[in-house]
Amino acid sequence: MALKTYLTSTEIQRMIDAAPCLRDKVIIMFLADCGCRVTELISVKVSDIDFEKEVVLIPHLKVGISKRCPGCGRTAGSRQRFCSRCGIDISAVMVEGTEERKRIISIGTETLKVCQEYIARRKNKTERLIPITRQAVGYRIRELAERAGLGGEIMINPETGKKHYVHSHSFRDALCVDWLSTPPEGYTEDESRKALQRHLGHKRFETTARYQKITVDKVQKISNVIRSKRFKKKEVPKPLLSPTTGLP
């Protein structure tokens, strides 16, 4: 089986086509189109979607944002291992606190059409667009991947070598790969990166930069070009012919 590091647009479309109901189709289309987190998806309300302007208000609730040094009381980041003031090891300290912020991002016309149809047909008239749990969304994604021929641990993390099933973050990865590999015409690469940072809801560009990875396909193409230059057969130059006799 081929090693996969991210989903292609064709594979995502196969999952959309495999959806047995409108709700499941909305889940895949929304995640693939907006690149939002699954916790953001299940928090979106119908009133958060502006169908006319084609934008959606994405709520972002982040839990466990900081920790406090037991030695001096200084606040540190959730991933910080040592206190910047007294230097003691705080890697085992429990993180705490919450941070809530929102962002407005664009959403595609086709995704909105399916959302409207789903909202009109569903019997449960709840405020939430997808009124199920995070775990239930994960279960639906795995089943749809199976239906689309993408079952099993087919995804591989090139940094750790670990394999995993298709999950909600796979669509966020796919969006980032496409976004960063093909800057839109008329915009600089820097503008495209900053737009992605805002779209994903990252406070720092360093977080967005983690997605700026050269794909395996691109690495292979570049290495093949270099390989052809290094190992191509060198043609032996033919001896020059005499202009008078036609002999060497």
PDB file of C-alpha atoms in Angstrom:
ATOM      1  CA  MET A   1       0.000   0.000   0.000  1.00  0.00           C
ATOM      2  CA  ALA A   2       1.253   3.475  -0.883  1.00  0.00           C
ATOM      3  CA  LEU A   3       2.512   5.705   1.928  1.00  0.00           C
ATOM      4  CA  LYS A   4       0.209   8.690   2.432  1.00  0.00           C
ATOM      5  CA  THR A   5       1.033  11.860   4.330  1.00  0.00           C
ATOM      6  CA  TYR A   6      -2.074  13.864   3.430  1.00  0.00           C
ATOM      7  CA  LEU A   7      -5.430  13.514   1.666  1.00  0.00           C
ATOM      8  CA  THR A   8      -5.818  14.646  -1.926  1.00  0.00           C
ATOM      9  CA  SER A   9      -8.862  16.555  -3.177  1.00  0.00           C
ATOM     10  CA  THR A  10      -9.920  13.460  -5.149  1.00  0.00           C
ATOM     11  CA  GLU A  11      -9.876  11.302  -2.007  1.00  0.00           C
ATOM     12  CA  ILE A  12     -11.856  13.890  -0.062  1.00  0.00           C
ATOM     13  CA  GLN A  13     -14.449  13.968  -2.845  1.00  0.00           C
ATOM     14  CA  ARG A  14     -14.707  10.176  -2.629  1.00  0.00           C
ATOM     15  CA  MET A  15     -15.554  10.497   1.059  1.00  0.00           C
ATOM     16  CA  ILE A  16     -18.179  13.147   0.294  1.00  0.00           C
ATOM     17  CA  ASP A  17     -19.733  10.910  -2.357  1.00  0.00           C
ATOM     18  CA  ALA A  18     -19.718   7.987   0.089  1.00  0.00           C
ATOM     19  CA  ALA A  19     -21.776   9.871   2.691  1.00  0.00           C
ATOM     20  CA  PRO A  20     -25.114   8.078   3.286  1.00  0.00           C
ATOM     21  CA  CYS A  21     -26.845  11.207   4.647  1.00  0.00           C
ATOM     22  CA  LEU A  22     -26.667  14.987   4.388  1.00  0.00           C
ATOM     23  CA  ARG A  23     -25.277  15.390   7.910  1.00  0.00           C
ATOM     24  CA  ASP A  24     -22.237  13.257   7.119  1.00  0.00           C
ATOM     25  CA  LYS A  25     -21.749  15.113   3.846  1.00  0.00           C
ATOM     26  CA  VAL A  26     -21.821  18.440   5.714  1.00  0.00           C
ATOM     27  CA  ILE A  27     -19.213  17.153   8.190  1.00  0.00           C
ATOM     28  CA  ILE A  28     -16.702  16.267   5.472  1.00  0.00           C
ATOM     29  CA  MET A  29     -17.380  19.303   3.279  1.00  0.00           C
ATOM     30  CA  PHE A  30     -17.215  21.745   6.190  1.00  0.00           C
ATOM     31  CA  LEU A  31     -13.950  20.323   7.562  1.00  0.00           C
ATOM     32  CA  ALA A  32     -12.352  20.141   4.107  1.00  0.00           C
ATOM     33  CA  ASP A  33     -13.559  23.574   3.004  1.00  0.00           C
ATOM     34  CA  CYS A  34     -12.863  25.553   6.177  1.00  0.00           C
ATOM     35  CA  GLY A  35      -9.993  23.509   7.632  1.00  0.00           C
ATOM     36  CA  CYS A  36     -11.417  24.032  11.105  1.00  0.00           C
ATOM     37  CA  ARG A  37     -10.871  21.832  14.138  1.00  0.00           C
ATOM     38  CA  VAL A  38     -13.503  19.257  15.050  1.00  0.00           C
ATOM     39  CA  THR A  39     -14.213  21.076  18.337  1.00  0.00           C
ATOM     40  CA  GLU A  40     -14.892  24.218  16.304  1.00  0.00           C
ATOM     41  CA  LEU A  41     -17.186  22.373  13.911  1.00  0.00           C
ATOM     42  CA  ILE A  42     -19.445  20.992  16.637  1.00  0.00           C
ATOM     43  CA  SER A  43     -19.580  24.461  18.267  1.00  0.00           C
ATOM     44  CA  VAL A  44     -20.774  26.284  15.133  1.00  0.00           C
ATOM     45  CA  LYS A  45     -24.394  27.437  15.316  1.00  0.00           C
ATOM     46  CA  VAL A  46     -26.673  27.973  12.346  1.00  0.00           C
ATOM     47  CA  SER A  47     -26.802  31.657  13.324  1.00  0.00           C
ATOM     48  CA  ASP A  48     -22.991  31.812  12.961  1.00  0.00           C
ATOM     49  CA  ILE A  49     -23.284  31.271   9.190  1.00  0.00           C
ATOM     50  CA  ASP A  50     -23.916  34.217   6.877  1.00  0.00           C
ATOM     51  CA  PHE A  51     -25.276  32.511   3.768  1.00  0.00           C
ATOM     52  CA  GLU A  52     -25.436  35.757   1.804  1.00  0.00           C
ATOM     53  CA  LYS A  53     -21.866  36.935   2.418  1.00  0.00           C
ATOM     54  CA  GLU A  54     -20.557  33.340   2.424  1.00  0.00           C
ATOM     55  CA  VAL A  55     -18.681  33.639   5.708  1.00  0.00           C
ATOM     56  CA  VAL A  56     -18.892  31.773   9.010  1.00  0.00           C
ATOM     57  CA  LEU A  57     -18.054  32.784  12.570  1.00  0.00           C
ATOM     58  CA  ILE A  58     -15.783  30.102  14.016  1.00  0.00           C
ATOM     59  CA  PRO A  59     -15.688  29.829  17.830  1.00  0.00           C
ATOM     60  CA  HIS A  60     -12.373  28.685  19.262  1.00  0.00           C
ATOM     61  CA  LEU A  61     -12.257  27.507  22.870  1.00  0.00           C
ATOM     62  CA  LYS A  62      -8.782  26.451  23.943  1.00  0.00           C
ATOM     63  CA  VAL A  63      -8.468  24.621  27.283  1.00  0.00           C
ATOM     64  CA  GLY A  64      -5.204  24.280  29.215  1.00  0.00           C
ATOM     65  CA  ILE A  65      -3.297  27.300  27.959  1.00  0.00           C
ATOM     66  CA  SER A  66      -0.820  27.875  30.785  1.00  0.00           C
ATOM     67  CA  LYS A  67       0.682  26.547  34.006  1.00  0.00           C
ATOM     68  CA  ARG A  68       2.072  28.135  37.147  1.00  0.00           C
ATOM     69  CA  CYS A  69       5.524  27.452  38.590  1.00  0.00           C
ATOM     70  CA  PRO A  70       5.155  25.898  42.075  1.00  0.00           C
ATOM     71  CA  GLY A  71       8.466  27.443  43.129  1.00  0.00           C
ATOM     72  CA  CYS A  72       8.069  31.146  42.313  1.00  0.00           C
ATOM     73  CA  GLY A  73       4.522  31.370  40.981  1.00  0.00           C
ATOM     74  CA  ARG A  74       5.508  32.624  37.531  1.00  0.00           C
ATOM     75  CA  THR A  75       3.085  31.825  34.682  1.00  0.00           C
ATOM     76  CA  ALA A  76       4.476  29.733  31.837  1.00  0.00           C
ATOM     77  CA  GLY A  77       3.208  28.364  28.534  1.00  0.00           C
ATOM     78  CA  SER A  78       1.546  24.966  28.405  1.00  0.00           C
ATOM     79  CA  ARG A  79       4.541  23.389  26.600  1.00  0.00           C
ATOM     80  CA  GLN A  80       7.264  25.118  28.614  1.00  0.00           C
ATOM     81  CA  ARG A  81       9.519  22.638  30.444  1.00  0.00           C
ATOM     82  CA  PHE A  82      11.488  24.935  32.753  1.00  0.00           C
ATOM     83  CA  CYS A  83      10.518  28.101  34.601  1.00  0.00           C
ATOM     84  CA  SER A  84      12.054  31.169  32.998  1.00  0.00           C
ATOM     85  CA  ARG A  85      12.503  32.827  36.419  1.00  0.00           C
ATOM     86  CA  CYS A  86      13.789  30.177  38.831  1.00  0.00           C
ATOM     87  CA  GLY A  87      14.724  27.458  36.343  1.00  0.00           C
ATOM     88  CA  ILE A  88      13.034  24.489  38.018  1.00  0.00           C
ATOM     89  CA  ASP A  89      11.498  21.662  35.985  1.00  0.00           C
ATOM     90  CA  ILE A  90       7.766  22.331  35.451  1.00  0.00           C
ATOM     91  CA  SER A  91       7.145  19.714  32.749  1.00  0.00           C
ATOM     92  CA  ALA A  92       4.944  17.679  35.131  1.00  0.00           C
ATOM     93  CA  VAL A  93       2.840  20.660  36.261  1.00  0.00           C
ATOM     94  CA  MET A  94      -0.792  20.424  35.158  1.00  0.00           C
ATOM     95  CA  VAL A  95      -1.960  23.030  32.657  1.00  0.00           C
ATOM     96  CA  GLU A  96      -4.997  25.150  33.431  1.00  0.00           C
ATOM     97  CA  GLY A  97      -7.060  28.061  32.213  1.00  0.00           C
ATOM     98  CA  THR A  98      -9.138  28.646  29.091  1.00  0.00           C
ATOM     99  CA  GLU A  99      -8.983  31.063  26.205  1.00  0.00           C
ATOM    100  CA  GLU A 100     -11.960  31.831  24.017  1.00  0.00           C
ATOM    101  CA  ARG A 101     -11.745  33.772  20.787  1.00  0.00           C
ATOM    102  CA  LYS A 102     -13.557  33.873  17.450  1.00  0.00           C
ATOM    103  CA  ARG A 103     -12.682  34.457  13.818  1.00  0.00           C
ATOM    104  CA  ILE A 104     -14.648  35.038  10.630  1.00  0.00           C
ATOM    105  CA  ILE A 105     -13.584  32.986   7.609  1.00  0.00           C
ATOM    106  CA  SER A 106     -14.963  32.334   4.149  1.00  0.00           C
ATOM    107  CA  ILE A 107     -16.909  29.218   3.228  1.00  0.00           C
ATOM    108  CA  GLY A 108     -17.542  27.815  -0.242  1.00  0.00           C
ATOM    109  CA  THR A 109     -20.805  28.142  -2.156  1.00  0.00           C
ATOM    110  CA  GLU A 110     -21.225  24.374  -2.623  1.00  0.00           C
ATOM    111  CA  THR A 111     -20.684  23.743   1.087  1.00  0.00           C
ATOM    112  CA  LEU A 112     -23.298  26.367   1.935  1.00  0.00           C
ATOM    113  CA  LYS A 113     -25.822  24.773  -0.435  1.00  0.00           C
ATOM    114  CA  VAL A 114     -25.449  21.401   1.255  1.00  0.00           C
ATOM    115  CA  CYS A 115     -25.679  23.068   4.695  1.00  0.00           C
ATOM    116  CA  GLN A 116     -28.918  24.826   3.713  1.00  0.00           C
ATOM    117  CA  GLU A 117     -30.429  21.620   2.402  1.00  0.00           C
ATOM    118  CA  TYR A 118     -29.409  19.739   5.542  1.00  0.00           C
ATOM    119  CA  ILE A 119     -30.819  22.427   7.854  1.00  0.00           C
ATOM    120  CA  ALA A 120     -34.116  22.503   5.947  1.00  0.00           C
ATOM    121  CA  ARG A 121     -34.570  18.720   5.984  1.00  0.00           C
ATOM    122  CA  ARG A 122     -33.417  17.731   9.447  1.00  0.00           C
ATOM    123  CA  LYS A 123     -36.007  17.030  12.119  1.00  0.00           C
ATOM    124  CA  ASN A 124     -33.903  18.188  15.055  1.00  0.00           C
ATOM    125  CA  LYS A 125     -34.104  21.994  14.922  1.00  0.00           C
ATOM    126  CA  THR A 126     -31.217  22.595  17.329  1.00  0.00           C
ATOM    127  CA  GLU A 127     -29.050  25.702  17.172  1.00  0.00           C
ATOM    128  CA  ARG A 128     -25.880  23.708  16.524  1.00  0.00           C
ATOM    129  CA  LEU A 129     -25.105  22.861  12.925  1.00  0.00           C
ATOM    130  CA  ILE A 130     -23.749  19.409  13.825  1.00  0.00           C
ATOM    131  CA  PRO A 131     -25.477  18.372  17.085  1.00  0.00           C
ATOM    132  CA  ILE A 132     -23.286  15.362  17.907  1.00  0.00           C
ATOM    133  CA  THR A 133     -20.182  14.793  20.024  1.00  0.00           C
ATOM    134  CA  ARG A 134     -16.556  15.022  18.968  1.00  0.00           C
ATOM    135  CA  GLN A 135     -16.221  11.254  19.338  1.00  0.00           C
ATOM    136  CA  ALA A 136     -19.256  10.692  17.105  1.00  0.00           C
ATOM    137  CA  VAL A 137     -17.756  12.904  14.397  1.00  0.00           C
ATOM    138  CA  GLY A 138     -14.551  10.876  14.569  1.00  0.00           C
ATOM    139  CA  TYR A 139     -16.514   7.658  14.203  1.00  0.00           C
ATOM    140  CA  ARG A 140     -18.377   9.003  11.151  1.00  0.00           C
ATOM    141  CA  ILE A 141     -15.120  10.118   9.499  1.00  0.00           C
ATOM    142  CA  ARG A 142     -13.548   6.697   9.976  1.00  0.00           C
ATOM    143  CA  GLU A 143     -16.604   4.937   8.559  1.00  0.00           C
ATOM    144  CA  LEU A 144     -16.761   7.263   5.540  1.00  0.00           C
ATOM    145  CA  ALA A 145     -13.066   6.664   4.923  1.00  0.00           C
ATOM    146  CA  GLU A 146     -13.780   2.919   4.904  1.00  0.00           C
ATOM    147  CA  ARG A 147     -16.620   3.439   2.428  1.00  0.00           C
ATOM    148  CA  ALA A 148     -14.299   5.477   0.180  1.00  0.00           C
ATOM    149  CA  GLY A 149     -11.576   2.817   0.187  1.00  0.00           C
ATOM    150  CA  LEU A 150      -9.378   4.747   2.627  1.00  0.00           C
ATOM    151  CA  GLY A 151      -9.763   2.475   5.623  1.00  0.00           C
ATOM    152  CA  GLY A 152      -7.088   1.302   8.008  1.00  0.00           C
ATOM    153  CA  GLU A 153      -3.949   3.071   9.198  1.00  0.00           C
ATOM    154  CA  ILE A 154      -3.056   4.448   5.775  1.00  0.00           C
ATOM    155  CA  MET A 155      -1.815   7.861   6.921  1.00  0.00           C
ATOM    156  CA  ILE A 156       1.784   8.181   8.062  1.00  0.00           C
ATOM    157  CA  ASN A 157       3.452  10.958  10.009  1.00  0.00           C
ATOM    158  CA  PRO A 158       6.782  11.512   8.185  1.00  0.00           C
ATOM    159  CA  GLU A 159       8.364  12.995  11.319  1.00  0.00           C
ATOM    160  CA  THR A 160       7.514  10.163  13.731  1.00  0.00           C
ATOM    161  CA  GLY A 161       6.851   7.301  11.324  1.00  0.00           C
ATOM    162  CA  LYS A 162       3.595   6.486  13.116  1.00  0.00           C
ATOM    163  CA  LYS A 163       0.598   5.363  11.074  1.00  0.00           C
ATOM    164  CA  HIS A 164      -2.990   6.357  11.802  1.00  0.00           C
ATOM    165  CA  TYR A 165      -6.498   6.348  10.411  1.00  0.00           C
ATOM    166  CA  VAL A 166      -8.037   9.226   8.483  1.00  0.00           C
ATOM    167  CA  HIS A 167      -9.324  11.664  11.120  1.00  0.00           C
ATOM    168  CA  SER A 168     -10.682  15.190  11.406  1.00  0.00           C
ATOM    169  CA  HIS A 169      -7.255  16.866  11.361  1.00  0.00           C
ATOM    170  CA  SER A 170      -6.445  15.167   8.049  1.00  0.00           C
ATOM    171  CA  PHE A 171      -8.681  17.721   6.298  1.00  0.00           C
ATOM    172  CA  ARG A 172      -6.897  20.628   7.996  1.00  0.00           C
ATOM    173  CA  ASP A 173      -3.562  19.203   6.843  1.00  0.00           C
ATOM    174  CA  ALA A 174      -4.854  18.782   3.283  1.00  0.00           C
ATOM    175  CA  LEU A 175      -6.031  22.397   3.119  1.00  0.00           C
ATOM    176  CA  CYS A 176      -2.668  23.679   4.371  1.00  0.00           C
ATOM    177  CA  VAL A 177      -0.690  21.609   1.871  1.00  0.00           C
ATOM    178  CA  ASP A 178      -2.748  22.921  -1.053  1.00  0.00           C
ATOM    179  CA  TRP A 179      -2.746  26.492   0.267  1.00  0.00           C
ATOM    180  CA  LEU A 180       1.010  26.704   0.796  1.00  0.00           C
ATOM    181  CA  SER A 181       2.066  24.795  -2.303  1.00  0.00           C
ATOM    182  CA  THR A 182       0.116  26.958  -4.760  1.00  0.00           C
ATOM    183  CA  PRO A 183       0.083  30.700  -3.910  1.00  0.00           C
ATOM    184  CA  PRO A 184      -2.853  32.377  -5.709  1.00  0.00           C
ATOM    185  CA  GLU A 185      -2.042  34.583  -8.667  1.00  0.00           C
ATOM    186  CA  GLY A 186      -1.829  38.260  -7.770  1.00  0.00           C
ATOM    187  CA  TYR A 187      -0.734  37.652  -4.173  1.00  0.00           C
ATOM    188  CA  THR A 188       2.743  37.322  -2.707  1.00  0.00           C
ATOM    189  CA  GLU A 189       3.817  34.214  -0.855  1.00  0.00           C
ATOM    190  CA  ASP A 190       3.965  36.223   2.371  1.00  0.00           C
ATOM    191  CA  GLU A 191       0.376  37.452   1.904  1.00  0.00           C
ATOM    192  CA  SER A 192      -0.798  33.901   1.273  1.00  0.00           C
ATOM    193  CA  ARG A 193       0.887  32.656   4.455  1.00  0.00           C
ATOM    194  CA  LYS A 194      -0.588  35.440   6.587  1.00  0.00           C
ATOM    195  CA  ALA A 195      -4.040  34.732   5.142  1.00  0.00           C
ATOM    196  CA  LEU A 196      -3.668  31.067   6.087  1.00  0.00           C
ATOM    197  CA  GLN A 197      -2.604  32.056   9.602  1.00  0.00           C
ATOM    198  CA  ARG A 198      -5.799  34.056  10.061  1.00  0.00           C
ATOM    199  CA  HIS A 199      -7.925  31.368   8.402  1.00  0.00           C
ATOM    200  CA  LEU A 200      -6.609  28.685  10.766  1.00  0.00           C
ATOM    201  CA  GLY A 201      -6.919  30.888  13.831  1.00  0.00           C
ATOM    202  CA  HIS A 202      -3.255  30.855  14.872  1.00  0.00           C
ATOM    203  CA  LYS A 203      -2.010  33.693  17.068  1.00  0.00           C
ATOM    204  CA  ARG A 204       1.602  33.206  15.961  1.00  0.00           C
ATOM    205  CA  PHE A 205       2.887  32.463  12.474  1.00  0.00           C
ATOM    206  CA  GLU A 206       5.332  29.942  13.971  1.00  0.00           C
ATOM    207  CA  THR A 207       2.345  27.664  14.539  1.00  0.00           C
ATOM    208  CA  THR A 208       1.204  28.044  10.925  1.00  0.00           C
ATOM    209  CA  ALA A 209       4.747  27.426   9.680  1.00  0.00           C
ATOM    210  CA  ARG A 210       4.572  23.875  11.031  1.00  0.00           C
ATOM    211  CA  TYR A 211       2.252  23.058   8.136  1.00  0.00           C
ATOM    212  CA  GLN A 212       4.731  24.398   5.591  1.00  0.00           C
ATOM    213  CA  LYS A 213       6.169  21.028   4.728  1.00  0.00           C
ATOM    214  CA  ILE A 214       7.305  19.908   1.310  1.00  0.00           C
ATOM    215  CA  THR A 215       5.113  16.999   0.279  1.00  0.00           C
ATOM    216  CA  VAL A 216       6.536  13.565  -0.423  1.00  0.00           C
ATOM    217  CA  ASP A 217       5.491  13.918  -4.092  1.00  0.00           C
ATOM    218  CA  LYS A 218       7.393  17.185  -4.444  1.00  0.00           C
ATOM    219  CA  VAL A 219      10.474  15.745  -2.755  1.00  0.00           C
ATOM    220  CA  GLN A 220      10.336  12.799  -5.157  1.00  0.00           C
ATOM    221  CA  LYS A 221      10.020  15.022  -8.224  1.00  0.00           C
ATOM    222  CA  ILE A 222      12.892  17.244  -7.157  1.00  0.00           C
ATOM    223  CA  SER A 223      15.102  14.272  -6.291  1.00  0.00           C
ATOM    224  CA  ASN A 224      14.346  12.689  -9.675  1.00  0.00           C
ATOM    225  CA  VAL A 225      15.466  15.865 -11.450  1.00  0.00           C
ATOM    226  CA  ILE A 226      18.695  15.937  -9.438  1.00  0.00           C
ATOM    227  CA  ARG A 227      19.185  12.206 -10.011  1.00  0.00           C
ATOM    228  CA  SER A 228      18.841  12.578 -13.775  1.00  0.00           C
ATOM    229  CA  LYS A 229      21.449  15.324 -13.773  1.00  0.00           C
ATOM    230  CA  ARG A 230      23.865  13.313 -11.663  1.00  0.00           C
ATOM    231  CA  PHE A 231      23.609   9.918 -13.321  1.00  0.00           C
ATOM    232  CA  LYS A 232      22.545  10.544 -16.907  1.00  0.00           C
ATOM    233  CA  LYS A 233      24.772   8.958 -19.569  1.00  0.00           C
ATOM    234  CA  LYS A 234      27.344  11.352 -20.928  1.00  0.00           C
ATOM    235  CA  GLU A 235      27.506  11.269 -24.696  1.00  0.00           C
ATOM    236  CA  VAL A 236      30.967  10.745 -26.152  1.00  0.00           C
ATOM    237  CA  PRO A 237      31.650  13.580 -28.621  1.00  0.00           C
ATOM    238  CA  LYS A 238      32.089  12.362 -32.191  1.00  0.00           C
ATOM    239  CA  PRO A 239      35.345  13.275 -34.015  1.00  0.00           C
ATOM    240  CA  LEU A 240      35.076  16.268 -36.268  1.00  0.00           C
ATOM    241  CA  LEU A 241      34.995  15.562 -40.040  1.00  0.00           C
ATOM    242  CA  SER A 242      37.384  17.236 -42.468  1.00  0.00           C
ATOM    243  CA  PRO A 243      35.496  19.754 -44.626  1.00  0.00           C
ATOM    244  CA  THR A 244      37.458  18.579 -47.707  1.00  0.00           C
ATOM    245  CA  THR A 245      37.769  14.806 -47.425  1.00  0.00           C
ATOM    246  CA  GLY A 246      34.859  14.112 -45.135  1.00  0.00           C
ATOM    247  CA  LEU A 247      37.202  11.893 -43.082  1.00  0.00           C
ATOM    248  CA  PRO A 248      38.260  12.288 -39.442  1.00  0.00           C
TER     249      PRO A 248
END
